[in-house]
Coordinates of C-alpha atoms in Angstrom, one line a residue:
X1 CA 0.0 0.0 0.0
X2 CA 2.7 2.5 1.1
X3 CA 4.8 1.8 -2.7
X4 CA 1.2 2.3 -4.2
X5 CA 0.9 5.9 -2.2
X6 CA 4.2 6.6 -3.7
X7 CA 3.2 5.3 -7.2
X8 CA 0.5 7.5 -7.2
X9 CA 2.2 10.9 -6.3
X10 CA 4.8 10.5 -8.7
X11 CA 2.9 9.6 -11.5
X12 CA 0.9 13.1 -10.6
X13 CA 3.6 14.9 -10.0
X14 CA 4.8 13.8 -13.8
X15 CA 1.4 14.4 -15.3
X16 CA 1.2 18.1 -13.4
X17 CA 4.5 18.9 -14.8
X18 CA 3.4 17.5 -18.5
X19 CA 0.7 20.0 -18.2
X20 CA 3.0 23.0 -17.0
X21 CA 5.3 22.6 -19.6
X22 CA 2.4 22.3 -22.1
X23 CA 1.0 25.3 -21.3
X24 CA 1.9 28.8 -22.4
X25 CA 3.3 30.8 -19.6
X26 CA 2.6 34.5 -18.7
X27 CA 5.2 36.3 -17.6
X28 CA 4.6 36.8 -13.7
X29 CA 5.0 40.8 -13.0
X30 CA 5.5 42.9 -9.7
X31 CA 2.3 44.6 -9.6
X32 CA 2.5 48.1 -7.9
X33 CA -0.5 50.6 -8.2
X34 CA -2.3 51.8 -11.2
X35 CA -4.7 54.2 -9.9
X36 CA -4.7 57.8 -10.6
X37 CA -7.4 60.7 -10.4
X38 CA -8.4 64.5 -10.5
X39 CA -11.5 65.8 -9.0
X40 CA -13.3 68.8 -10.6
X41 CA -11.0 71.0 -8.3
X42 CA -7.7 70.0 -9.4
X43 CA -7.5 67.5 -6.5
X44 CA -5.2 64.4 -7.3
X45 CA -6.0 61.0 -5.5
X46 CA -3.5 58.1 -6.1
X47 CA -3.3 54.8 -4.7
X48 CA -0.1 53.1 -3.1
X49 CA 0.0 49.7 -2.9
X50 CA 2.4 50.0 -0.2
X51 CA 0.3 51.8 2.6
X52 CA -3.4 52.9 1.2
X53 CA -4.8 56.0 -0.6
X54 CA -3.3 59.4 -0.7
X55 CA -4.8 63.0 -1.8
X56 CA -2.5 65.9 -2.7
X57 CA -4.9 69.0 -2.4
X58 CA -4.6 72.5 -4.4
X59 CA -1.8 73.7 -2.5
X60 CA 0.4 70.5 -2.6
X61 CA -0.5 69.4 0.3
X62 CA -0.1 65.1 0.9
X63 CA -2.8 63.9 2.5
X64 CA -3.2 59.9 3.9
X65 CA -7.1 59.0 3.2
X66 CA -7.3 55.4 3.0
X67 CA -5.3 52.5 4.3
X68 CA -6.8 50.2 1.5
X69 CA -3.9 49.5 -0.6
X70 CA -5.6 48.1 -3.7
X71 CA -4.0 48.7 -7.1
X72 CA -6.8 50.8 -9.2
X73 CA -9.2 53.8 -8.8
X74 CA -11.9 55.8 -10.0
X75 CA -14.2 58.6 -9.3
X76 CA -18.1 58.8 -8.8
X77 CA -18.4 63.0 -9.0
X78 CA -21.7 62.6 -8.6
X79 CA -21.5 60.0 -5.9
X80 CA -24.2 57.5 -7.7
X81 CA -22.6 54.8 -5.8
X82 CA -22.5 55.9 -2.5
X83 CA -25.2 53.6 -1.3
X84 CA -24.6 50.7 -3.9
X85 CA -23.5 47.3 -3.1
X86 CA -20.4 47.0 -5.0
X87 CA -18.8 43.8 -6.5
X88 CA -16.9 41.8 -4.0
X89 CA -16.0 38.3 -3.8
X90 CA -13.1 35.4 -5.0
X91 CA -12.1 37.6 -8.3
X92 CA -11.7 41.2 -6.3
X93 CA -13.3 43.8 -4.4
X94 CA -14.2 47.5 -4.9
X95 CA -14.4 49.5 -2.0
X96 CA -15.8 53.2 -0.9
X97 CA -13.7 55.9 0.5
X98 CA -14.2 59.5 1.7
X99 CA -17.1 61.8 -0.4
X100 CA -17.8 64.5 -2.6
X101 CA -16.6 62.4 -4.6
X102 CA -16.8 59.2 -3.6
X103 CA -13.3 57.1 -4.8
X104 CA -14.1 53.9 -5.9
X105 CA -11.2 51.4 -5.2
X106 CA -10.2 48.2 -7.1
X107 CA -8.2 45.6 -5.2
X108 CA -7.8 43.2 -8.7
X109 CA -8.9 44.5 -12.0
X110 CA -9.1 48.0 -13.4
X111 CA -12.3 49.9 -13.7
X112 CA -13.7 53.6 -14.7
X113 CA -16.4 55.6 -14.1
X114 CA -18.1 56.2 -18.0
X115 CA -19.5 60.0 -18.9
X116 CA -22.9 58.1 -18.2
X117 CA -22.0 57.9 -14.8
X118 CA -22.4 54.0 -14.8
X119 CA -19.3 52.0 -13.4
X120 CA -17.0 49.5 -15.9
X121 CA -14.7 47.0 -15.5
X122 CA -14.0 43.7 -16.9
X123 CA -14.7 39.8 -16.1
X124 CA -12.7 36.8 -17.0
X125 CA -13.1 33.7 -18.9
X126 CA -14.4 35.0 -21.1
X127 CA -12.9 38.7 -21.2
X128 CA -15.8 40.9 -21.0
X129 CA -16.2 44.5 -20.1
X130 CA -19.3 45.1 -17.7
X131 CA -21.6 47.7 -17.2
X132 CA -22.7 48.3 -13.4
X133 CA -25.6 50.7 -12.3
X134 CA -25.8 52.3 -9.6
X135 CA -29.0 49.9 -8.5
X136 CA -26.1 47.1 -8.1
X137 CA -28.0 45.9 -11.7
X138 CA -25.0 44.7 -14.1
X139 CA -24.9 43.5 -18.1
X140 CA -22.6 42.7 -20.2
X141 CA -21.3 45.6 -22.9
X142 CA -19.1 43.6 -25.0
X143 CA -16.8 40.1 -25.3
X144 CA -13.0 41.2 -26.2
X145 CA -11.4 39.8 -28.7
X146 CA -8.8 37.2 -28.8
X147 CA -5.2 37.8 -29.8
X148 CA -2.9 36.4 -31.6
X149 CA -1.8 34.2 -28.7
X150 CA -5.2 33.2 -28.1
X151 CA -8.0 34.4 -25.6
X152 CA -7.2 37.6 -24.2
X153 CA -6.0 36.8 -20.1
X154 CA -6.6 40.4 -18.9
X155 CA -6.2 44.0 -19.5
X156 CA -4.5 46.7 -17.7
X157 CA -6.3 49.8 -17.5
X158 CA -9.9 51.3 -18.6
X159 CA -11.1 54.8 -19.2
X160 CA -13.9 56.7 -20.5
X161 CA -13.6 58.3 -23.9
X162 CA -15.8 61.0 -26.0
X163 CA -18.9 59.9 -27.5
X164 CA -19.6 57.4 -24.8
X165 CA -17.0 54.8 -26.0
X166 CA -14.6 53.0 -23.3
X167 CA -10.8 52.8 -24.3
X168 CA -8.8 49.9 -22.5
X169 CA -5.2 49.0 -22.6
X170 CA -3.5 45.3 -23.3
X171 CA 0.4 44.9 -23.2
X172 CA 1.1 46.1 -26.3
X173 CA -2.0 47.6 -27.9
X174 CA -4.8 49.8 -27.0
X175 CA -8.6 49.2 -28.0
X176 CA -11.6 50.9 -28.0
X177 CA -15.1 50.2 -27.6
X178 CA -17.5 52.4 -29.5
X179 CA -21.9 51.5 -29.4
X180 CA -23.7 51.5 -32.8
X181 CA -27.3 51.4 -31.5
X182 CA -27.5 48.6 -29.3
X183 CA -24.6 46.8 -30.6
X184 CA -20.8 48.0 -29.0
X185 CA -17.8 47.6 -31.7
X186 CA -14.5 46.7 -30.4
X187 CA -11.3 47.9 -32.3
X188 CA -7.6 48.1 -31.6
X189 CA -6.8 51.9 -32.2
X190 CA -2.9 51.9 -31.7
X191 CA 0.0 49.0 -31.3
X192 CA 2.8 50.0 -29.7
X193 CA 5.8 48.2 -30.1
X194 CA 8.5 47.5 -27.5
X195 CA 11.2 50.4 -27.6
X196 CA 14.6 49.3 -28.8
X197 CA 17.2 49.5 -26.3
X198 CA 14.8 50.3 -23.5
X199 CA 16.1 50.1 -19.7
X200 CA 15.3 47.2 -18.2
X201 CA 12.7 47.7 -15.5
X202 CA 12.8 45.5 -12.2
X203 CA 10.2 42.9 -12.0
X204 CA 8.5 43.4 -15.8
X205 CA 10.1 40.5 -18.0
X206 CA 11.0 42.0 -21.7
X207 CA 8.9 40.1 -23.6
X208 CA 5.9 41.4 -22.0
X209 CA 6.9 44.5 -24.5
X210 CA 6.5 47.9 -23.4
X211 CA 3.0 46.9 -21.2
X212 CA 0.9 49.5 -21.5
X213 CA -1.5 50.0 -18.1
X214 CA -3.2 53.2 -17.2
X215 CA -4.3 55.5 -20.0
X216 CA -6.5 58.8 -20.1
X217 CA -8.2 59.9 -23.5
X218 CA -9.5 63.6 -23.8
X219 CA -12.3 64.8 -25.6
X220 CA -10.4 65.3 -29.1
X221 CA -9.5 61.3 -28.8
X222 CA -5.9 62.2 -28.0
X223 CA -4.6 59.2 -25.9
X224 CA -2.0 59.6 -22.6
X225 CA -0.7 55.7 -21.6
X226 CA 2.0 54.6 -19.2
X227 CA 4.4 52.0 -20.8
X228 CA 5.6 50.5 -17.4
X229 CA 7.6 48.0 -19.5
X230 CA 9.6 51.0 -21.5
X231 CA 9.8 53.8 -18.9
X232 CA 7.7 56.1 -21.0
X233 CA 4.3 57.9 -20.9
X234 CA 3.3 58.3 -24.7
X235 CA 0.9 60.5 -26.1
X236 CA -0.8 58.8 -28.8
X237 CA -3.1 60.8 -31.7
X238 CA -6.6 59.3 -32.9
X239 CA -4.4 59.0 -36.4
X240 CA -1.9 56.6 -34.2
X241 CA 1.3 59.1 -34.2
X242 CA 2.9 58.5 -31.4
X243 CA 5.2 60.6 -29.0
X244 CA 7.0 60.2 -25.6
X245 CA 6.2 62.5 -23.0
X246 CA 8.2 61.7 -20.5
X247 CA 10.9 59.0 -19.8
X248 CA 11.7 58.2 -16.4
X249 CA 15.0 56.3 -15.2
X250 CA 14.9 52.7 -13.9
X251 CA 14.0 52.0 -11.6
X252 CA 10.8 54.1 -11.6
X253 CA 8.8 53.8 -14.7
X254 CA 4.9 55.1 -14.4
X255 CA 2.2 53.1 -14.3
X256 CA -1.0 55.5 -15.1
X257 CA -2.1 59.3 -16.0
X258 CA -5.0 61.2 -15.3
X259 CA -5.2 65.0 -17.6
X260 CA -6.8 68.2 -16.0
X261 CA -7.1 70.6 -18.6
X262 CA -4.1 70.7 -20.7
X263 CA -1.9 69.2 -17.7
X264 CA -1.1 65.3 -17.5
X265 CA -0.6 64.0 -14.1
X266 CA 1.7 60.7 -14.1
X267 CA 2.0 58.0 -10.8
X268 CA 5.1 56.6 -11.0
X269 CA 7.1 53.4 -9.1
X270 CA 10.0 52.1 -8.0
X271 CA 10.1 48.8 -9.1
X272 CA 11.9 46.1 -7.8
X273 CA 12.3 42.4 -8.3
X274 CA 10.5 41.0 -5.3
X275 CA 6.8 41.2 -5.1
X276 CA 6.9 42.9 -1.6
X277 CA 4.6 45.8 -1.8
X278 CA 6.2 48.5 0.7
X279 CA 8.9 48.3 -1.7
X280 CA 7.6 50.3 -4.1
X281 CA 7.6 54.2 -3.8
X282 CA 5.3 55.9 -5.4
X283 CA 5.4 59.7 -6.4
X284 CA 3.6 61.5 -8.4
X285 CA 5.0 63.9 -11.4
X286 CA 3.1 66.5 -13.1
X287 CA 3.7 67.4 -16.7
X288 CA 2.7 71.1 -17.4
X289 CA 1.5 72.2 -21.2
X290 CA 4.9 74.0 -21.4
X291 CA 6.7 70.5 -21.4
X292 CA 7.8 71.3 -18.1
X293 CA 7.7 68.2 -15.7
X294 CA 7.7 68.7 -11.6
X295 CA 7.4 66.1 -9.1
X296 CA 4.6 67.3 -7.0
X297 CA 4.5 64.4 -4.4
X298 CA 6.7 61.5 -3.0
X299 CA 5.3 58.8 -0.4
X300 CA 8.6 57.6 1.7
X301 CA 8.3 54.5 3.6
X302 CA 8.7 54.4 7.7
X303 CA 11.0 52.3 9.1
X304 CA 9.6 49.0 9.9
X305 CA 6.9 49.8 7.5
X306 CA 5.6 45.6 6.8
X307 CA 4.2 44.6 3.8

């Protein structure tokens, strides 16, 4: 019985590792915040994965608000959700904090707010973006499309566009999601290849390619995006001509934008190889119309500080 018992775990252990090898492998990625956002008053809110949820006011000021620390944000200006029983359970949670407005905070999947005021963000297997109301009522506004390398596993940022369409962010390309009467159209808008000779970034692998993650699109169709996997933050034309905005030195690399008026605000990291979350710094740069770029805000770790 006791040679059977052994028969039996090595002959999973072989089949478990048959599998594994036969199975295409996503490169595993430290995974620091990609949440970014200005209120009507210039206000910016930013999430650190490290310690929670930070405002920096008008006058610069840093404030601690939150000691979630979940990876994605959004606003509800109008503060529609305030009372709604948000989405929680096995694949994520979204959480309330402070009001007028109401931040909406995403502990594993990106989501906006849309110009409808309704709340979106996508569900797995397979990839779908959803529509939530603020009733709690939720439907489904479109199936993505597969790639290349077959279904699509995830995507790294979602915003609201003009004209009611959603624009969302994979590693490499950005798509868009426009409604013809009842029917939503999905269509990839811009590719962005990995940058030759770009820095190597701790904790993203290179042949995730420049991975694109939190984007802002203003009412022209003019698209901001953090390439966390390049060190860039690109400004990308509805014709597709792309530019670099700014490019930050390795370690930090940015991770998502949010625009007020003509100014582009830009969370950054410090990356690092291990996955340990008070590891990585955040700050916060803001990139003025003029080109100039000023770090408004930096979030330093305590000592002792545990992940």
């Amino acid at each position: 019985m006791q040679n059977l018992r052994g028969l039996c775990r090595r002959t999973l252990l072989i089949l478990a590792v048959g599998f594994l090898l036969s199975t295409p492998v996503t490169p595993v990625l430290a995974h620091p915040g990609s949440g970014i956002a200005v209120d009507r008053l210039g206000q910016v809110y930013f999430m650190d994965t490290g310690s929670g949820l930070w405002k920096i006011d008008t006058q610069g000021k840093l404030t601690k608000l939150s000691g979630t620390r979940f990876h994605w944000l959004a606003i509800d200006a109008q503060n529609r959700f305030i009372n709604s029983r948000l989405p929680s359970g096995a694949t994520g949670d979204i959480l309330r904090a402070g009001a007028d407005p109401t931040l909406l905070l995403s502990s594993d999947y990106p989501i906006a707010t849309g110009n409808d005021g309704n709340l979106y963000f996508p569900s797995r297997d397979p990839m779908r973006i959803m529509r939530m109301i603020p009733s709690g009522g939720t439907s489904v506004v479109v199936t993505l499309p597969a790639t290349a390398r077959g279904p699509l596993p995830h995507i790294n940022g979602i915003t609201a566009g003009p004209d009611g369409s959603l624009y969302y962010t994979e590693n490499g390309a950005i798509g868009r999601i426009t409604a013809q009467g009842p029917v939503s159209i999905v269509s990839i808008v811009a590719r962005v290849p990995r940058l030759a000779g770009a820095p190597s970034v701790p904790g993203i692998a290179a042949e995730t390619g420049p991975f694109l993650q939190g984007l802002a699109v203003d009412a022209s169709g003019v698209m901001y995006v953090a390439a966390s996997g390049d060190g860039r933050v690109l400004k990308i034309t509805p014709n597709g001509r792309v530019s670099t905005l700014l490019r930050t030195q390795s370690p930090w690399s940015p991770t998502a934008v949010a625009l007020f008026g003509s100014d582009v605000y830009v969370l950054e990291f410090l990356h690092t190889a291990r996955d340990v979350r008070t590891d990585w710094l955040p700050r916060v740069t803001k990139l003025a119309s003029n080109g100039t770029a000023t770090v408004i805000a930096t979030v330093d770790r305590m000592p002792g500080a545990r992940d």
